[in-house]
Coordinates of C-alpha atoms in Angstrom, one line a residue:
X17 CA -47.4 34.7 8.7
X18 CA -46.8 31.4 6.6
X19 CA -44.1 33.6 4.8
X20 CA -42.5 34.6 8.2
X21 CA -42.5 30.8 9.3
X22 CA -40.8 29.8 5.8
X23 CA -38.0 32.1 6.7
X24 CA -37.8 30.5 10.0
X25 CA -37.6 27.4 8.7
X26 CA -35.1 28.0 6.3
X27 CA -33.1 29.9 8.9
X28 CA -32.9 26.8 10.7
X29 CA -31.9 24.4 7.9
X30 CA -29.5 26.7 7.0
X31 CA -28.0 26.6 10.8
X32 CA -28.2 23.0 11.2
X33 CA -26.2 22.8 7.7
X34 CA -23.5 24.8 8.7
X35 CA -23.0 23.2 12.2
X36 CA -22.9 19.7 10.4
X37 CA -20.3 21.4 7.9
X38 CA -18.6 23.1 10.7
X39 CA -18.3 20.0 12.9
X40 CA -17.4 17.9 9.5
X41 CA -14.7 20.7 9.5
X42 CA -13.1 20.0 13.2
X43 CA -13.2 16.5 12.5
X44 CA -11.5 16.4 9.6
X45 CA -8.8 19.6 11.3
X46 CA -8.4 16.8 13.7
X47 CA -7.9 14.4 11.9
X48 CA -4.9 16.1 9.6
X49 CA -3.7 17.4 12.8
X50 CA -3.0 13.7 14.4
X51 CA -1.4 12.7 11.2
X52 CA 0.9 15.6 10.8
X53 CA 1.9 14.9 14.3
X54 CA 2.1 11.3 14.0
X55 CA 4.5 11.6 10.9
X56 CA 6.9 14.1 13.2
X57 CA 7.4 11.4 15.5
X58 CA 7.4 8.6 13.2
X59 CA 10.0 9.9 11.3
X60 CA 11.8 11.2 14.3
X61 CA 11.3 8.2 16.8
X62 CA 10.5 5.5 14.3
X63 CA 7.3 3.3 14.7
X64 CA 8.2 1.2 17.4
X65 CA 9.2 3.7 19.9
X66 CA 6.0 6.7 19.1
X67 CA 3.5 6.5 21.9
X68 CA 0.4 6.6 21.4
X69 CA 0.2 9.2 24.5
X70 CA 2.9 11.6 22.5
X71 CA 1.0 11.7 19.7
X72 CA -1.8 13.3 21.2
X73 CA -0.3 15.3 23.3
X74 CA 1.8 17.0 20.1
X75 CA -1.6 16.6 18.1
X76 CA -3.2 18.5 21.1
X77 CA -6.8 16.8 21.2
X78 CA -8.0 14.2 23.1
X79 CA -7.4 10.5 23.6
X80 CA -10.6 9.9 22.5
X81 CA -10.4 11.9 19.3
X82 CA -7.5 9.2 18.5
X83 CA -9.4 6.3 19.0
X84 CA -12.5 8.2 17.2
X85 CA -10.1 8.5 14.1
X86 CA -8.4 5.2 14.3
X87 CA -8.7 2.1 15.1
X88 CA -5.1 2.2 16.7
X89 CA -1.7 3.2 16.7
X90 CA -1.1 0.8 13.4
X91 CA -4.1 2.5 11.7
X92 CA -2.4 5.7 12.5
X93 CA 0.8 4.7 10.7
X94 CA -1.6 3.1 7.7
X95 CA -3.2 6.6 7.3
X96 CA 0.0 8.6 7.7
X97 CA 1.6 5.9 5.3
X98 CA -1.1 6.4 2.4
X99 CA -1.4 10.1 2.4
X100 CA 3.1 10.2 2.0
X101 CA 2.3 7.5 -0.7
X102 CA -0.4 9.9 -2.3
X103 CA 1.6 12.6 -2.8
X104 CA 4.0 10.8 -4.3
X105 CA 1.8 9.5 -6.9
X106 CA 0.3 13.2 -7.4
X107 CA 3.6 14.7 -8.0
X108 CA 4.2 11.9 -10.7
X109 CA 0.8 12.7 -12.1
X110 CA 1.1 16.1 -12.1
X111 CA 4.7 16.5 -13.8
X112 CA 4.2 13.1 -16.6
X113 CA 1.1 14.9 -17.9
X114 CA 1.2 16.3 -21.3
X115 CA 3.0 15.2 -24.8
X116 CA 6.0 12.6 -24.2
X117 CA 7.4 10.0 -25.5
X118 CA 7.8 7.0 -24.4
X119 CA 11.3 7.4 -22.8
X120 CA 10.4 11.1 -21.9
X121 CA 7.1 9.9 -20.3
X122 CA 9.5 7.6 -17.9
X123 CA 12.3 10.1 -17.4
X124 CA 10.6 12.5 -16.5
X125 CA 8.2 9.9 -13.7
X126 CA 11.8 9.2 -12.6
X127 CA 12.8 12.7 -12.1
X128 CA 9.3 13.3 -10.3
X129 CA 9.6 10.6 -8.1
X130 CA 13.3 11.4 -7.0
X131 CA 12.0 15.0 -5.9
X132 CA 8.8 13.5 -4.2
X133 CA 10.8 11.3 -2.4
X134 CA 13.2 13.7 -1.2
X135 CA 10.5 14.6 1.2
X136 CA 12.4 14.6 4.5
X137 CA 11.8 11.6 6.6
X138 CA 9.3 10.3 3.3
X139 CA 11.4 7.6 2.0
X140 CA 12.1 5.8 5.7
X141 CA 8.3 5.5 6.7
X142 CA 7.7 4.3 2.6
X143 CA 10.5 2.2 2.1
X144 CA 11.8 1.3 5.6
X145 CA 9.8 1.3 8.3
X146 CA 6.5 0.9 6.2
X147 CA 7.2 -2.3 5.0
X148 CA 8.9 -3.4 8.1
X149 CA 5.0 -2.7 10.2
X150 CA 2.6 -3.4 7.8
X151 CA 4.5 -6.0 5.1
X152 CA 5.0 -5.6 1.6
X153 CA 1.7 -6.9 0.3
X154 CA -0.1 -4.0 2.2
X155 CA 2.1 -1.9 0.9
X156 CA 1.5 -2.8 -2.1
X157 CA -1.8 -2.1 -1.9
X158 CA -1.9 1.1 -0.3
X159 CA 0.6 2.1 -3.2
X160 CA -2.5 0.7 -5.6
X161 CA -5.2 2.9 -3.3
X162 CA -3.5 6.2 -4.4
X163 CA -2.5 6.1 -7.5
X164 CA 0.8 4.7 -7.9
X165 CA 0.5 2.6 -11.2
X166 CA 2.4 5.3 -13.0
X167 CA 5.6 2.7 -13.5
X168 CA 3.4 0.3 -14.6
X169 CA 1.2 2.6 -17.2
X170 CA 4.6 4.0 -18.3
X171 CA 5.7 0.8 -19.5
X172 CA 2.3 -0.2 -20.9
X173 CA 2.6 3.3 -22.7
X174 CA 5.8 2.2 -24.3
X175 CA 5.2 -1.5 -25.3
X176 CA 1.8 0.9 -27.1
X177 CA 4.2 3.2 -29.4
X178 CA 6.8 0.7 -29.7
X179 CA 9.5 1.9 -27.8
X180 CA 9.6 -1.4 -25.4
X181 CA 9.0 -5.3 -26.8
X182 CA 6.1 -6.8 -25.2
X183 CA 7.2 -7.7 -21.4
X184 CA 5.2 -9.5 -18.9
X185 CA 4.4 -5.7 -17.5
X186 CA 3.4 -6.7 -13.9
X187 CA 7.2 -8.3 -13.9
X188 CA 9.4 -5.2 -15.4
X189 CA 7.6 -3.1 -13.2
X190 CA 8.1 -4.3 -9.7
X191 CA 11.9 -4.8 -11.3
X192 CA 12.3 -1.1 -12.1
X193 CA 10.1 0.0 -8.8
X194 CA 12.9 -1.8 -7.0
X195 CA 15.7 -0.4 -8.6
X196 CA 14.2 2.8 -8.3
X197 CA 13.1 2.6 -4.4
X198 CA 16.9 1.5 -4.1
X199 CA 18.6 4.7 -5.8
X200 CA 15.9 6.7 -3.5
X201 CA 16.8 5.1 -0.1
X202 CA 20.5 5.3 -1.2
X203 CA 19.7 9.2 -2.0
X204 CA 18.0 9.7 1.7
X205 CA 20.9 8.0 3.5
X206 CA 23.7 10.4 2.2
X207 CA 24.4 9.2 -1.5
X208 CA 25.2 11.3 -4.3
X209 CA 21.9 12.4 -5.5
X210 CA 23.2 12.9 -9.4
X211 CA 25.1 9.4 -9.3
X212 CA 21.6 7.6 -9.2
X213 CA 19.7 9.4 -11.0
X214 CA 22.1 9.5 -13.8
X215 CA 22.1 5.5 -13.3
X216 CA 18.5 5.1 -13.7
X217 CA 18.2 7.5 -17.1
X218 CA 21.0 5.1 -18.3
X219 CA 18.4 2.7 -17.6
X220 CA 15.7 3.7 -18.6
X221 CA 17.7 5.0 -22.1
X222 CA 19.2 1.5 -22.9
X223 CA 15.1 0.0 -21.9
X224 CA 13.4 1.9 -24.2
X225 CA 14.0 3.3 -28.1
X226 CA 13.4 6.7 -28.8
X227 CA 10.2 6.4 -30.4

């Protein structure tokens, strides 16, 4: 008998896990969904003209799952905003990983960075219309949040093996993060892909020795 109730018991553990993991699942299915159709409309409408209203209906849930994920339509935006700057910073990650030097560390971030943000629609919510809603320094640190201190690390990296002379770091960075948000925006609006990127490894070559 006590063996029989045991089983019960852990029968009905076992169901009460898998309902928490199975509504854990439909949240977070949710959740993706409204992003995903957030960005569609972001990128198609811009901020200011989305509606909340659109977004759920091309999300297909609720108005209360919205406001059960979010705050409101400018945490929405935040959300959508970080996971387009995380996979930017993955893709970086991913590809700079292994044996380089200095120069081919940053060449290669470059390169990575060009094809992340070649993302359609990625680099208007990043460097447009991101900045434009939520201001640079949030920006900044949403860019901190996922990741993206690869510029910076690079450059550490390089002042390291000798490649660059010691630079106030914070400084050269945000210098080279605008030159290369620039050649990226100028890319998404119709410019010659190969003209910037051949500009920045000029850079980036005449910055740093071969070491």
């Amino acid at each position: 008998m006590q063996e029989q109730s045991d089983k019960r018991s852990d029968a009905q553990v076992a169901k009460r896990s898998s309902g928490r993991r199975s509504n854990e699942q439909r949240s977070e299915s949710m959740r993706k969904a409204l992003i995903a159709a957030a960005r569609r409309l972001f990128v198609a409408k811009g901020y200011a003209e989305t509606g909340t209203p659109e977004i759920v209906a091309a999300a297909e849930v609720t108005r209360g799952a919205l406001y059960h994920h979010f705050a409101d339509k400018a945490d929405l935006f935040r959300a959508t905003l970080h996971e387009e700057a995380k996979a930017v910073a993955q893709r970086i990650e991913r590809e700079t990983a292994g044996e380089f030097s200095a120069l081919e560390a940053m060449t290669q971030g470059a390169e990575s960075y060009f094809a992340a943000m070649a993302v359609p629609g990625r680099a208007r919510l990043l460097l447009l219309d991101g900045p434009a809603v939520l201001g640079h320094a949030e920006m900044a640190e949403i860019d901190r949040e996922t990741g993206g201190e690869e510029l910076r690390q690079g450059l550490a990296f390089a002042v390291e093996q000798g490649a660059l002379a010691p630079v106030p770091l914070d400084a050269m960075a945000a210098i080279l993060s605008a030159a290369f948000d620039r050649a990226a925006l100028a890319i998404a609006e119709g410019g010659v892909a190969e003209d910037y990127k051949t500009a920045i490894r000029t850079l980036l070559a005449a910055l740093l020795v071969k070491a």
